[in-house]
Every structure is written in structure tokens, then in C-alpha cells.
């Protein structure tokens, strides 16, 4: 016997059918008991003598619900087994993810602006060399003889204390220089990786696995804009984002858009990477996590 598989629609129909049968059985039992209770049971059993008082606990067998205990139990057991079988046989299929050919290949003629990093200001220009001018001899004045002034102080002289003015408060210290922004690399020794491939093996196997998982994530969650689908818009949008030292996706930008909302649709999928259970594995330069600029092409192709 082959495997029994049940789609979601078939399982729902089967469950509704079982519920309908249960409700139908309840309706039939109620109708039967109501019909029997309307009969003149007192006249029917006036000359009947019960062999045991227990047989007459409901007075009349026609309305004794306990007579149906075994059939109802078997029916409930069959319904429970059927529901359990349907539940275990309910088969769900993952939606096939279609990844376009050459999804990570970009046009050679497309130029991507390199990342901008904070550059130190240029050094000031050197001072000009001193200019030595020759002074004519006739302009050289003879040095005047020094004049000596008598600074002696007699006893009767009154010496006034000099008035010292308060010095102005010192100027406030200059503000501290702004913190330097960490450099954003474009190529590093170990490029950042999409999460989920840390146990793949060698570094190359991890990179290949990360690219595959990233493409599966993107084209599984990418929603083709309705306006682009209606107008037959196809092509490749290019996004750039920074993978920080902690693996967070930051500063997502659309560097090439084909219009009709395709660029925004791709940006939405990239931003949602921060909601995944795991973050990116950050890029490393000389063994130290650094910020890395990542360029990602996303192809839109109508089926």
C-alpha cells in the first residue's frame, strides 16, 4: 500500500463531512426519542412485569438512551480514528522557489559608486619662505645713546600700590572632535555571509551555501509589484547595503531601479533580513569584524 497523502482542501472537506455526520446522527437520535416519547407507553407496558428494577430505571425501553451506548461509542471511536488519520495524512508542500539564471551576475557596463568613507582633511600649505631685503646704508640710523633715569626712592616719597584689574575668565575649551566613522570596506579577506551555513565545512562551501540560502530567501519573499506585472516590466534592480560588525543589515539603498515599484519591493525584502532568527556573519579584515558594503542584484522576470 502506498503512502496516503491528503491535501489541505481534501482534509478540510473530510473534517466537515465527519462533523456533518455527527450532527446528522444527533438529529436522528433526537427525532427518534421524541417520536417514541409521544407514544402511549403507559398503555403499552401496563401489563409488563420487569425482571429487575434496574431494567426500568428509565421506565420504558423505548426512551432508554443507555441502549444506544455501545453504538454511539463505536461511532465516536470511528470518527476520532478518521480525524486522527486525516490529521497525520495532511500533507503540505513548500512553494517552489524559482531562482532566475545568473541571479547574482550583474551587467559589466554598470558602474557602482564606491563606498564613501570619512577622509582626513588635507594638511595646511607650508608657510612662504622669508624674504630678505637689503637696507641702504644711508637709512641705517646711528644708535642713540641710552638715557638712564634715576629710580631711587626717598623715605618721604609716597608709593602708590598699582591697581590690578581682574583678569577675564579663560575661554571655554574647544568641543571634542566628532568620533571617527569606521571605514566601510568593499572587499575584505572574509566576506559577510547570509545566516544558516556556519556548519557547511570549508570557507568556500560556507560562501556557496550562504549564496544559495540568500537567493532562496529573496525569491521566496519577493512580491512582484502588481503595476509591474500588469505593464510587463522586467529587468534587474541593484541594491547596496552595509553589513555591520554585528551582522546587522544597515543603510539599504537602491542604486539601480527598473521602476514600477520593483526597487522598493527588493528593498523591503532586504530590510526584512534583520527580522530573521539569526543575523549575517560579519565580514572580517585581519581577523577583526568590519563594516562591508554588499551589492545585491535582484532580477524581476515574469513567468
PDB file of C-alpha atoms in Angstrom:
ATOM      1  CA  UNK A   1       0.000   0.000   0.000  1.00  0.00           C
ATOM      2  CA  UNK A   2       1.458   3.333  -0.992  1.00  0.00           C
ATOM      3  CA  UNK A   3       1.711   6.372   1.236  1.00  0.00           C
ATOM      4  CA  UNK A   4      -1.616   8.030   1.859  1.00  0.00           C
ATOM      5  CA  UNK A   5      -1.369  11.764   1.217  1.00  0.00           C
ATOM      6  CA  UNK A   6      -4.105  14.259   1.806  1.00  0.00           C
ATOM      7  CA  UNK A   7      -4.075  17.832   0.615  1.00  0.00           C
ATOM      8  CA  UNK A   8      -5.296  20.680   2.769  1.00  0.00           C
ATOM      9  CA  UNK A   9      -8.526  21.108   0.824  1.00  0.00           C
ATOM     10  CA  UNK A  10      -9.335  17.397   0.999  1.00  0.00           C
ATOM     11  CA  UNK A  11      -8.614  17.313   4.743  1.00  0.00           C
ATOM     12  CA  UNK A  12     -10.963  20.239   5.368  1.00  0.00           C
ATOM     13  CA  UNK A  13     -13.710  18.610   3.283  1.00  0.00           C
ATOM     14  CA  UNK A  14     -13.295  15.302   5.119  1.00  0.00           C
ATOM     15  CA  UNK A  15     -13.414  17.027   8.514  1.00  0.00           C
ATOM     16  CA  UNK A  16     -16.564  18.917   7.551  1.00  0.00           C
ATOM     17  CA  UNK A  17     -18.116  15.654   6.341  1.00  0.00           C
ATOM     18  CA  UNK A  18     -17.408  13.962   9.706  1.00  0.00           C
ATOM     19  CA  UNK A  19     -18.883  16.935  11.578  1.00  0.00           C
ATOM     20  CA  UNK A  20     -21.954  16.781   9.326  1.00  0.00           C
ATOM     21  CA  UNK A  21     -22.383  13.053  10.020  1.00  0.00           C
ATOM     22  CA  UNK A  22     -22.145  13.636  13.780  1.00  0.00           C
ATOM     23  CA  UNK A  23     -24.721  16.402  13.627  1.00  0.00           C
ATOM     24  CA  UNK A  24     -26.967  14.190  11.458  1.00  0.00           C
ATOM     25  CA  UNK A  25     -26.703  11.332  13.986  1.00  0.00           C
ATOM     26  CA  UNK A  26     -27.604  13.700  16.832  1.00  0.00           C
ATOM     27  CA  UNK A  27     -30.601  14.966  14.865  1.00  0.00           C
ATOM     28  CA  UNK A  28     -31.814  11.437  14.081  1.00  0.00           C
ATOM     29  CA  UNK A  29     -31.472  10.270  17.697  1.00  0.00           C
ATOM     30  CA  UNK A  30     -33.356  13.277  18.993  1.00  0.00           C
ATOM     31  CA  UNK A  31     -36.096  12.740  16.439  1.00  0.00           C
ATOM     32  CA  UNK A  32     -36.358   9.030  17.310  1.00  0.00           C
ATOM     33  CA  UNK A  33     -36.551   9.652  21.062  1.00  0.00           C
ATOM     34  CA  UNK A  34     -39.094  12.412  20.553  1.00  0.00           C
ATOM     35  CA  UNK A  35     -41.250  10.109  18.414  1.00  0.00           C
ATOM     36  CA  UNK A  36     -41.098   7.321  20.995  1.00  0.00           C
ATOM     37  CA  UNK A  37     -41.911   9.666  23.840  1.00  0.00           C
ATOM     38  CA  UNK A  38     -45.083  10.774  22.093  1.00  0.00           C
ATOM     39  CA  UNK A  39     -46.458   7.217  22.057  1.00  0.00           C
ATOM     40  CA  UNK A  40     -48.742   5.966  24.770  1.00  0.00           C
ATOM     41  CA  UNK A  41     -46.037   3.983  26.548  1.00  0.00           C
ATOM     42  CA  UNK A  42     -48.050   3.688  29.742  1.00  0.00           C
ATOM     43  CA  UNK A  43     -50.776   1.759  27.969  1.00  0.00           C
ATOM     44  CA  UNK A  44     -48.185  -0.285  26.080  1.00  0.00           C
ATOM     45  CA  UNK A  45     -46.386  -1.503  29.210  1.00  0.00           C
ATOM     46  CA  UNK A  46     -49.271  -1.579  31.722  1.00  0.00           C
ATOM     47  CA  UNK A  47     -49.216  -5.398  31.969  1.00  0.00           C
ATOM     48  CA  UNK A  48     -45.407  -5.731  31.722  1.00  0.00           C
ATOM     49  CA  UNK A  49     -43.527  -7.022  34.722  1.00  0.00           C
ATOM     50  CA  UNK A  50     -39.803  -6.167  34.920  1.00  0.00           C
ATOM     51  CA  UNK A  51     -37.471  -8.961  35.874  1.00  0.00           C
ATOM     52  CA  UNK A  52     -35.236  -6.441  37.639  1.00  0.00           C
ATOM     53  CA  UNK A  53     -35.776  -2.902  38.886  1.00  0.00           C
ATOM     54  CA  UNK A  54     -32.602  -1.865  37.055  1.00  0.00           C
ATOM     55  CA  UNK A  55     -34.264  -2.577  33.714  1.00  0.00           C
ATOM     56  CA  UNK A  56     -36.891   0.059  34.476  1.00  0.00           C
ATOM     57  CA  UNK A  57     -34.537   2.837  35.623  1.00  0.00           C
ATOM     58  CA  UNK A  58     -35.717   4.936  32.634  1.00  0.00           C
ATOM     59  CA  UNK A  59     -39.224   3.453  32.955  1.00  0.00           C
ATOM     60  CA  UNK A  60     -39.588   2.425  29.324  1.00  0.00           C
ATOM     61  CA  UNK A  61     -37.042   0.793  26.958  1.00  0.00           C
ATOM     62  CA  UNK A  62     -38.260   2.873  24.024  1.00  0.00           C
ATOM     63  CA  UNK A  63     -36.799   6.048  25.547  1.00  0.00           C
ATOM     64  CA  UNK A  64     -33.823   4.452  27.283  1.00  0.00           C
ATOM     65  CA  UNK A  65     -30.760   6.227  25.877  1.00  0.00           C
ATOM     66  CA  UNK A  66     -28.424   3.750  27.534  1.00  0.00           C
ATOM     67  CA  UNK A  67     -29.452   1.129  24.988  1.00  0.00           C
ATOM     68  CA  UNK A  68     -27.509   3.123  22.407  1.00  0.00           C
ATOM     69  CA  UNK A  69     -24.338   3.490  24.467  1.00  0.00           C
ATOM     70  CA  UNK A  70     -22.339   0.907  22.561  1.00  0.00           C
ATOM     71  CA  UNK A  71     -23.319   2.056  19.030  1.00  0.00           C
ATOM     72  CA  UNK A  72     -22.667   5.713  19.920  1.00  0.00           C
ATOM     73  CA  UNK A  73     -19.304   4.803  21.468  1.00  0.00           C
ATOM     74  CA  UNK A  74     -18.284   2.874  18.347  1.00  0.00           C
ATOM     75  CA  UNK A  75     -19.398   5.719  16.094  1.00  0.00           C
ATOM     76  CA  UNK A  76     -17.400   8.254  18.143  1.00  0.00           C
ATOM     77  CA  UNK A  77     -14.361   5.992  18.113  1.00  0.00           C
ATOM     78  CA  UNK A  78     -14.584   5.642  14.327  1.00  0.00           C
ATOM     79  CA  UNK A  79     -14.899   9.421  13.942  1.00  0.00           C
ATOM     80  CA  UNK A  80     -11.878  10.024  16.208  1.00  0.00           C
ATOM     81  CA  UNK A  81      -9.786   7.480  14.285  1.00  0.00           C
ATOM     82  CA  UNK A  82     -10.803   9.084  10.994  1.00  0.00           C
ATOM     83  CA  UNK A  83      -9.912  12.593  12.204  1.00  0.00           C
ATOM     84  CA  UNK A  84      -6.567  11.338  13.517  1.00  0.00           C
ATOM     85  CA  UNK A  85      -5.853   9.597  10.221  1.00  0.00           C
ATOM     86  CA  UNK A  86      -6.674  12.755   8.290  1.00  0.00           C
ATOM     87  CA  UNK A  87      -4.509  14.855  10.612  1.00  0.00           C
ATOM     88  CA  UNK A  88      -1.467  12.602  10.144  1.00  0.00           C
ATOM     89  CA  UNK A  89      -2.074  12.332   6.412  1.00  0.00           C
ATOM     90  CA  UNK A  90      -2.398  16.070   5.885  1.00  0.00           C
ATOM     91  CA  UNK A  91       0.472  16.816   3.550  1.00  0.00           C
ATOM     92  CA  UNK A  92       1.720  20.344   2.965  1.00  0.00           C
ATOM     93  CA  UNK A  93       4.074  21.254   0.167  1.00  0.00           C
ATOM     94  CA  UNK A  94       6.510  24.155   0.171  1.00  0.00           C
ATOM     95  CA  UNK A  95       6.040  26.571  -2.652  1.00  0.00           C
ATOM     96  CA  UNK A  96       8.683  26.036  -5.311  1.00  0.00           C
ATOM     97  CA  UNK A  97      11.163  28.910  -5.311  1.00  0.00           C
ATOM     98  CA  UNK A  98      12.153  29.912  -8.855  1.00  0.00           C
ATOM     99  CA  UNK A  99      15.612  31.499  -8.936  1.00  0.00           C
ATOM    100  CA  UNK A 100      16.468  33.174 -12.265  1.00  0.00           C
ATOM    101  CA  UNK A 101      19.575  32.050 -14.089  1.00  0.00           C
ATOM    102  CA  UNK A 102      22.607  34.125 -13.195  1.00  0.00           C
ATOM    103  CA  UNK A 103      20.773  35.767 -10.313  1.00  0.00           C
ATOM    104  CA  UNK A 104      23.978  37.233  -8.837  1.00  0.00           C
ATOM    105  CA  UNK A 105      25.518  38.301 -12.155  1.00  0.00           C
ATOM    106  CA  UNK A 106      25.458  41.989 -12.999  1.00  0.00           C
ATOM    107  CA  UNK A 107      25.978  43.799 -16.289  1.00  0.00           C
ATOM    108  CA  UNK A 108      29.614  44.626 -16.834  1.00  0.00           C
ATOM    109  CA  UNK A 109      28.891  48.139 -18.083  1.00  0.00           C
ATOM    110  CA  UNK A 110      27.017  49.065 -14.925  1.00  0.00           C
ATOM    111  CA  UNK A 111      29.107  51.238 -12.635  1.00  0.00           C
ATOM    112  CA  UNK A 112      28.626  51.046  -8.909  1.00  0.00           C
ATOM    113  CA  UNK A 113      29.664  54.020  -6.827  1.00  0.00           C
ATOM    114  CA  UNK A 114      32.386  53.008  -4.340  1.00  0.00           C
ATOM    115  CA  UNK A 115      31.636  53.447  -0.643  1.00  0.00           C
ATOM    116  CA  UNK A 116      32.330  56.832   0.794  1.00  0.00           C
ATOM    117  CA  UNK A 117      34.428  56.881   3.920  1.00  0.00           C
ATOM    118  CA  UNK A 118      35.488  59.816   6.075  1.00  0.00           C
ATOM    119  CA  UNK A 119      38.755  61.214   4.710  1.00  0.00           C
ATOM    120  CA  UNK A 120      41.129  63.294   6.867  1.00  0.00           C
ATOM    121  CA  UNK A 121      41.378  66.971   5.892  1.00  0.00           C
ATOM    122  CA  UNK A 122      44.404  67.907   3.758  1.00  0.00           C
ATOM    123  CA  UNK A 123      47.400  69.369   5.632  1.00  0.00           C
ATOM    124  CA  UNK A 124      47.774  73.163   5.564  1.00  0.00           C
ATOM    125  CA  UNK A 125      50.182  74.577   2.969  1.00  0.00           C
ATOM    126  CA  UNK A 126      53.709  75.345   4.184  1.00  0.00           C
ATOM    127  CA  UNK A 127      54.456  78.998   5.044  1.00  0.00           C
ATOM    128  CA  UNK A 128      56.235  81.029   2.368  1.00  0.00           C
ATOM    129  CA  UNK A 129      59.995  81.436   2.785  1.00  0.00           C
ATOM    130  CA  UNK A 130      61.145  84.708   4.369  1.00  0.00           C
ATOM    131  CA  UNK A 131      62.152  87.477   2.009  1.00  0.00           C
ATOM    132  CA  UNK A 132      65.419  89.254   2.896  1.00  0.00           C
ATOM    133  CA  UNK A 133      65.508  92.867   1.761  1.00  0.00           C
ATOM    134  CA  UNK A 134      68.687  94.859   1.628  1.00  0.00           C
ATOM    135  CA  UNK A 135      68.581  98.157   3.526  1.00  0.00           C
ATOM    136  CA  UNK A 136      70.605 101.008   2.050  1.00  0.00           C
ATOM    137  CA  UNK A 137      73.462 102.306   4.176  1.00  0.00           C
ATOM    138  CA  UNK A 138      72.109 105.835   4.329  1.00  0.00           C
ATOM    139  CA  UNK A 139      68.908 104.561   6.010  1.00  0.00           C
ATOM    140  CA  UNK A 140      70.810 102.941   8.818  1.00  0.00           C
ATOM    141  CA  UNK A 141      70.471 105.314  11.735  1.00  0.00           C
ATOM    142  CA  UNK A 142      73.037 105.642  14.349  1.00  0.00           C
ATOM    143  CA  UNK A 143      72.076 104.056  17.607  1.00  0.00           C
ATOM    144  CA  UNK A 144      71.020 106.573  20.192  1.00  0.00           C
ATOM    145  CA  UNK A 145      72.782 106.533  23.483  1.00  0.00           C
ATOM    146  CA  UNK A 146      70.663 105.072  26.297  1.00  0.00           C
ATOM    147  CA  UNK A 147      69.124 107.508  28.758  1.00  0.00           C
ATOM    148  CA  UNK A 148      69.385 106.450  32.389  1.00  0.00           C
ATOM    149  CA  UNK A 149      66.558 107.516  34.725  1.00  0.00           C
ATOM    150  CA  UNK A 150      67.025 107.844  38.443  1.00  0.00           C
ATOM    151  CA  UNK A 151      64.828 105.233  40.169  1.00  0.00           C
ATOM    152  CA  UNK A 152      65.904 105.934  43.766  1.00  0.00           C
ATOM    153  CA  UNK A 153      63.107 106.181  46.354  1.00  0.00           C
ATOM    154  CA  UNK A 154      63.416 108.514  49.342  1.00  0.00           C
ATOM    155  CA  UNK A 155      61.818 107.930  52.725  1.00  0.00           C
ATOM    156  CA  UNK A 156      59.297 110.722  52.335  1.00  0.00           C
ATOM    157  CA  UNK A 157      58.210 109.587  48.909  1.00  0.00           C
ATOM    158  CA  UNK A 158      54.702 108.108  48.714  1.00  0.00           C
ATOM    159  CA  UNK A 159      54.464 104.897  46.782  1.00  0.00           C
ATOM    160  CA  UNK A 160      51.032 104.081  45.447  1.00  0.00           C
ATOM    161  CA  UNK A 161      50.006 100.473  45.084  1.00  0.00           C
ATOM    162  CA  UNK A 162      49.363  99.665  41.481  1.00  0.00           C
ATOM    163  CA  UNK A 163      45.779  98.823  40.616  1.00  0.00           C
ATOM    164  CA  UNK A 164      45.476  95.275  39.364  1.00  0.00           C
ATOM    165  CA  UNK A 165      42.471  94.649  37.196  1.00  0.00           C
ATOM    166  CA  UNK A 166      40.719  91.291  37.347  1.00  0.00           C
ATOM    167  CA  UNK A 167      41.778  89.040  34.537  1.00  0.00           C
ATOM    168  CA  UNK A 168      38.990  87.987  32.166  1.00  0.00           C
ATOM    169  CA  UNK A 169      37.744  84.403  32.541  1.00  0.00           C
ATOM    170  CA  UNK A 170      39.521  81.896  30.367  1.00  0.00           C
ATOM    171  CA  UNK A 171      37.726  80.943  27.169  1.00  0.00           C
ATOM    172  CA  UNK A 172      35.770  77.659  27.215  1.00  0.00           C
ATOM    173  CA  UNK A 173      37.650  74.615  25.980  1.00  0.00           C
ATOM    174  CA  UNK A 174      37.031  73.670  22.362  1.00  0.00           C
ATOM    175  CA  UNK A 175      34.437  70.915  21.773  1.00  0.00           C
ATOM    176  CA  UNK A 176      35.827  67.404  21.388  1.00  0.00           C
ATOM    177  CA  UNK A 177      36.303  66.250  17.836  1.00  0.00           C
ATOM    178  CA  UNK A 178      33.480  64.094  16.448  1.00  0.00           C
ATOM    179  CA  UNK A 179      34.091  60.346  16.637  1.00  0.00           C
ATOM    180  CA  UNK A 180      35.609  58.890  13.559  1.00  0.00           C
ATOM    181  CA  UNK A 181      33.275  56.772  11.455  1.00  0.00           C
ATOM    182  CA  UNK A 182      34.591  53.234  10.975  1.00  0.00           C
ATOM    183  CA  UNK A 183      35.768  52.567   7.478  1.00  0.00           C
ATOM    184  CA  UNK A 184      33.404  50.753   5.125  1.00  0.00           C
ATOM    185  CA  UNK A 185      35.196  48.110   3.097  1.00  0.00           C
ATOM    186  CA  UNK A 186      34.145  46.835  -0.292  1.00  0.00           C
ATOM    187  CA  UNK A 187      36.392  43.767  -0.411  1.00  0.00           C
ATOM    188  CA  UNK A 188      37.741  42.050   2.687  1.00  0.00           C
ATOM    189  CA  UNK A 189      39.592  38.859   3.467  1.00  0.00           C
ATOM    190  CA  UNK A 190      36.392  37.148   4.652  1.00  0.00           C
ATOM    191  CA  UNK A 191      33.220  38.464   3.034  1.00  0.00           C
ATOM    192  CA  UNK A 192      29.970  38.549   5.058  1.00  0.00           C
ATOM    193  CA  UNK A 193      27.655  35.542   4.774  1.00  0.00           C
ATOM    194  CA  UNK A 194      23.906  35.035   4.914  1.00  0.00           C
ATOM    195  CA  UNK A 195      22.979  33.101   8.093  1.00  0.00           C
ATOM    196  CA  UNK A 196      22.444  29.373   8.293  1.00  0.00           C
ATOM    197  CA  UNK A 197      25.650  27.957   6.805  1.00  0.00           C
ATOM    198  CA  UNK A 198      28.199  28.016   9.631  1.00  0.00           C
ATOM    199  CA  UNK A 199      28.374  24.204   9.707  1.00  0.00           C
ATOM    200  CA  UNK A 200      28.799  23.773   5.948  1.00  0.00           C
ATOM    201  CA  UNK A 201      32.513  22.901   6.016  1.00  0.00           C
ATOM    202  CA  UNK A 202      35.269  24.913   4.349  1.00  0.00           C
ATOM    203  CA  UNK A 203      35.142  28.663   3.775  1.00  0.00           C
ATOM    204  CA  UNK A 204      34.220  28.220   0.097  1.00  0.00           C
ATOM    205  CA  UNK A 205      31.440  25.759   0.953  1.00  0.00           C
ATOM    206  CA  UNK A 206      30.079  28.228   3.504  1.00  0.00           C
ATOM    207  CA  UNK A 207      30.077  31.032   0.936  1.00  0.00           C
ATOM    208  CA  UNK A 208      28.327  28.872  -1.686  1.00  0.00           C
ATOM    209  CA  UNK A 209      25.754  27.678   0.855  1.00  0.00           C
ATOM    210  CA  UNK A 210      25.135  31.257   2.049  1.00  0.00           C
ATOM    211  CA  UNK A 211      24.561  32.496  -1.505  1.00  0.00           C
ATOM    212  CA  UNK A 212      22.077  29.691  -2.178  1.00  0.00           C
ATOM    213  CA  UNK A 213      20.145  30.322   1.024  1.00  0.00           C
ATOM    214  CA  UNK A 214      20.113  34.063   0.387  1.00  0.00           C
ATOM    215  CA  UNK A 215      18.673  33.586  -3.110  1.00  0.00           C
ATOM    216  CA  UNK A 216      16.050  31.172  -1.776  1.00  0.00           C
ATOM    217  CA  UNK A 217      15.065  33.701   0.901  1.00  0.00           C
ATOM    218  CA  UNK A 218      14.884  36.612  -1.553  1.00  0.00           C
ATOM    219  CA  UNK A 219      12.866  34.928  -4.304  1.00  0.00           C
ATOM    220  CA  UNK A 220      10.588  33.211  -1.797  1.00  0.00           C
ATOM    221  CA  UNK A 221       9.640  36.503  -0.095  1.00  0.00           C
ATOM    222  CA  UNK A 222       9.890  38.837  -3.089  1.00  0.00           C
ATOM    223  CA  UNK A 223       6.488  40.083  -4.232  1.00  0.00           C
ATOM    224  CA  UNK A 224       6.283  41.148  -7.833  1.00  0.00           C
ATOM    225  CA  UNK A 225       4.572  44.584  -7.838  1.00  0.00           C
ATOM    226  CA  UNK A 226       1.123  44.435  -9.403  1.00  0.00           C
ATOM    227  CA  UNK A 227       1.725  47.517 -11.539  1.00  0.00           C
ATOM    228  CA  UNK A 228       4.960  45.993 -12.868  1.00  0.00           C
ATOM    229  CA  UNK A 229       3.201  42.728 -13.667  1.00  0.00           C
ATOM    230  CA  UNK A 230       0.361  44.492 -15.456  1.00  0.00           C
ATOM    231  CA  UNK A 231       2.760  46.562 -17.566  1.00  0.00           C
ATOM    232  CA  UNK A 232       5.170  43.702 -18.269  1.00  0.00           C
ATOM    233  CA  UNK A 233       8.115  45.374 -16.511  1.00  0.00           C
ATOM    234  CA  UNK A 234      11.144  43.063 -16.314  1.00  0.00           C
ATOM    235  CA  UNK A 235      14.785  43.648 -15.574  1.00  0.00           C
ATOM    236  CA  UNK A 236      17.342  43.843 -12.808  1.00  0.00           C
ATOM    237  CA  UNK A 237      17.307  46.138  -9.783  1.00  0.00           C
ATOM    238  CA  UNK A 238      20.538  46.582  -7.831  1.00  0.00           C
ATOM    239  CA  UNK A 239      20.672  47.316  -4.134  1.00  0.00           C
ATOM    240  CA  UNK A 240      23.544  48.152  -1.830  1.00  0.00           C
ATOM    241  CA  UNK A 241      23.612  47.720   1.907  1.00  0.00           C
ATOM    242  CA  UNK A 242      26.169  47.626   4.690  1.00  0.00           C
ATOM    243  CA  UNK A 243      26.673  44.534   6.831  1.00  0.00           C
ATOM    244  CA  UNK A 244      27.845  45.908  10.176  1.00  0.00           C
ATOM    245  CA  UNK A 245      30.305  44.401  12.634  1.00  0.00           C
ATOM    246  CA  UNK A 246      27.385  42.739  14.442  1.00  0.00           C
ATOM    247  CA  UNK A 247      25.808  41.269  11.289  1.00  0.00           C
ATOM    248  CA  UNK A 248      23.012  43.823  11.016  1.00  0.00           C
ATOM    249  CA  UNK A 249      21.845  44.992   7.590  1.00  0.00           C
ATOM    250  CA  UNK A 250      22.075  48.784   7.515  1.00  0.00           C
ATOM    251  CA  UNK A 251      21.839  51.723   5.090  1.00  0.00           C
ATOM    252  CA  UNK A 252      19.916  49.899   2.335  1.00  0.00           C
ATOM    253  CA  UNK A 253      19.964  51.893  -0.910  1.00  0.00           C
ATOM    254  CA  UNK A 254      18.583  51.359  -4.395  1.00  0.00           C
ATOM    255  CA  UNK A 255      21.423  52.099  -6.819  1.00  0.00           C
ATOM    256  CA  UNK A 256      19.589  50.885  -9.908  1.00  0.00           C
ATOM    257  CA  UNK A 257      15.824  50.693 -10.348  1.00  0.00           C
ATOM    258  CA  UNK A 258      13.693  49.495 -13.250  1.00  0.00           C
ATOM    259  CA  UNK A 259      10.623  51.353 -11.995  1.00  0.00           C
ATOM    260  CA  UNK A 260       7.058  50.266 -11.262  1.00  0.00           C
ATOM    261  CA  UNK A 261       7.920  49.665  -7.603  1.00  0.00           C
ATOM    262  CA  UNK A 262      10.435  46.870  -8.250  1.00  0.00           C
ATOM    263  CA  UNK A 263      13.271  48.592  -6.422  1.00  0.00           C
ATOM    264  CA  UNK A 264      11.109  49.229  -3.365  1.00  0.00           C
ATOM    265  CA  UNK A 265       9.935  45.599  -3.385  1.00  0.00           C
ATOM    266  CA  UNK A 266      13.547  44.400  -3.340  1.00  0.00           C
ATOM    267  CA  UNK A 267      14.476  46.893  -0.620  1.00  0.00           C
ATOM    268  CA  UNK A 268      11.608  45.655   1.550  1.00  0.00           C
ATOM    269  CA  UNK A 269      12.896  42.079   1.344  1.00  0.00           C
ATOM    270  CA  UNK A 270      16.460  43.145   2.200  1.00  0.00           C
ATOM    271  CA  UNK A 271      15.364  45.248   5.198  1.00  0.00           C
ATOM    272  CA  UNK A 272      13.351  42.267   6.493  1.00  0.00           C
ATOM    273  CA  UNK A 273      16.608  40.310   6.844  1.00  0.00           C
ATOM    274  CA  UNK A 274      17.004  41.966  10.248  1.00  0.00           C
ATOM    275  CA  UNK A 275      13.879  40.093  11.403  1.00  0.00           C
ATOM    276  CA  UNK A 276      15.392  36.659  10.782  1.00  0.00           C
ATOM    277  CA  UNK A 277      16.208  34.476  13.825  1.00  0.00           C
ATOM    278  CA  UNK A 278      19.927  34.779  13.011  1.00  0.00           C
ATOM    279  CA  UNK A 279      21.957  37.700  11.709  1.00  0.00           C
ATOM    280  CA  UNK A 280      24.556  37.760   8.991  1.00  0.00           C
ATOM    281  CA  UNK A 281      28.054  36.541   9.734  1.00  0.00           C
ATOM    282  CA  UNK A 282      30.027  39.820   9.556  1.00  0.00           C
ATOM    283  CA  UNK A 283      32.969  40.279   7.231  1.00  0.00           C
ATOM    284  CA  UNK A 284      36.464  40.224   8.682  1.00  0.00           C
ATOM    285  CA  UNK A 285      39.660  42.040   7.816  1.00  0.00           C
ATOM    286  CA  UNK A 286      42.819  40.829   9.574  1.00  0.00           C
ATOM    287  CA  UNK A 287      40.660  38.764  11.898  1.00  0.00           C
ATOM    288  CA  UNK A 288      38.582  41.761  13.043  1.00  0.00           C
ATOM    289  CA  UNK A 289      34.861  42.257  12.212  1.00  0.00           C
ATOM    290  CA  UNK A 290      34.397  45.308   9.976  1.00  0.00           C
ATOM    291  CA  UNK A 291      31.670  47.027   8.002  1.00  0.00           C
ATOM    292  CA  UNK A 292      31.372  45.711   4.460  1.00  0.00           C
ATOM    293  CA  UNK A 293      29.427  47.139   1.531  1.00  0.00           C
ATOM    294  CA  UNK A 294      27.391  44.400  -0.156  1.00  0.00           C
ATOM    295  CA  UNK A 295      25.983  44.768  -3.673  1.00  0.00           C
ATOM    296  CA  UNK A 296      22.959  42.611  -4.466  1.00  0.00           C
ATOM    297  CA  UNK A 297      21.262  42.316  -7.867  1.00  0.00           C
ATOM    298  CA  UNK A 298      17.609  41.222  -7.909  1.00  0.00           C
ATOM    299  CA  UNK A 299      16.105  40.068 -11.198  1.00  0.00           C
ATOM    300  CA  UNK A 300      12.420  40.514 -11.962  1.00  0.00           C
ATOM    301  CA  UNK A 301      11.164  38.104 -14.603  1.00  0.00           C
ATOM    302  CA  UNK A 302       7.562  37.310 -15.428  1.00  0.00           C
ATOM    303  CA  UNK A 303       6.660  33.651 -15.664  1.00  0.00           C
TER     304      UNK A 303
END
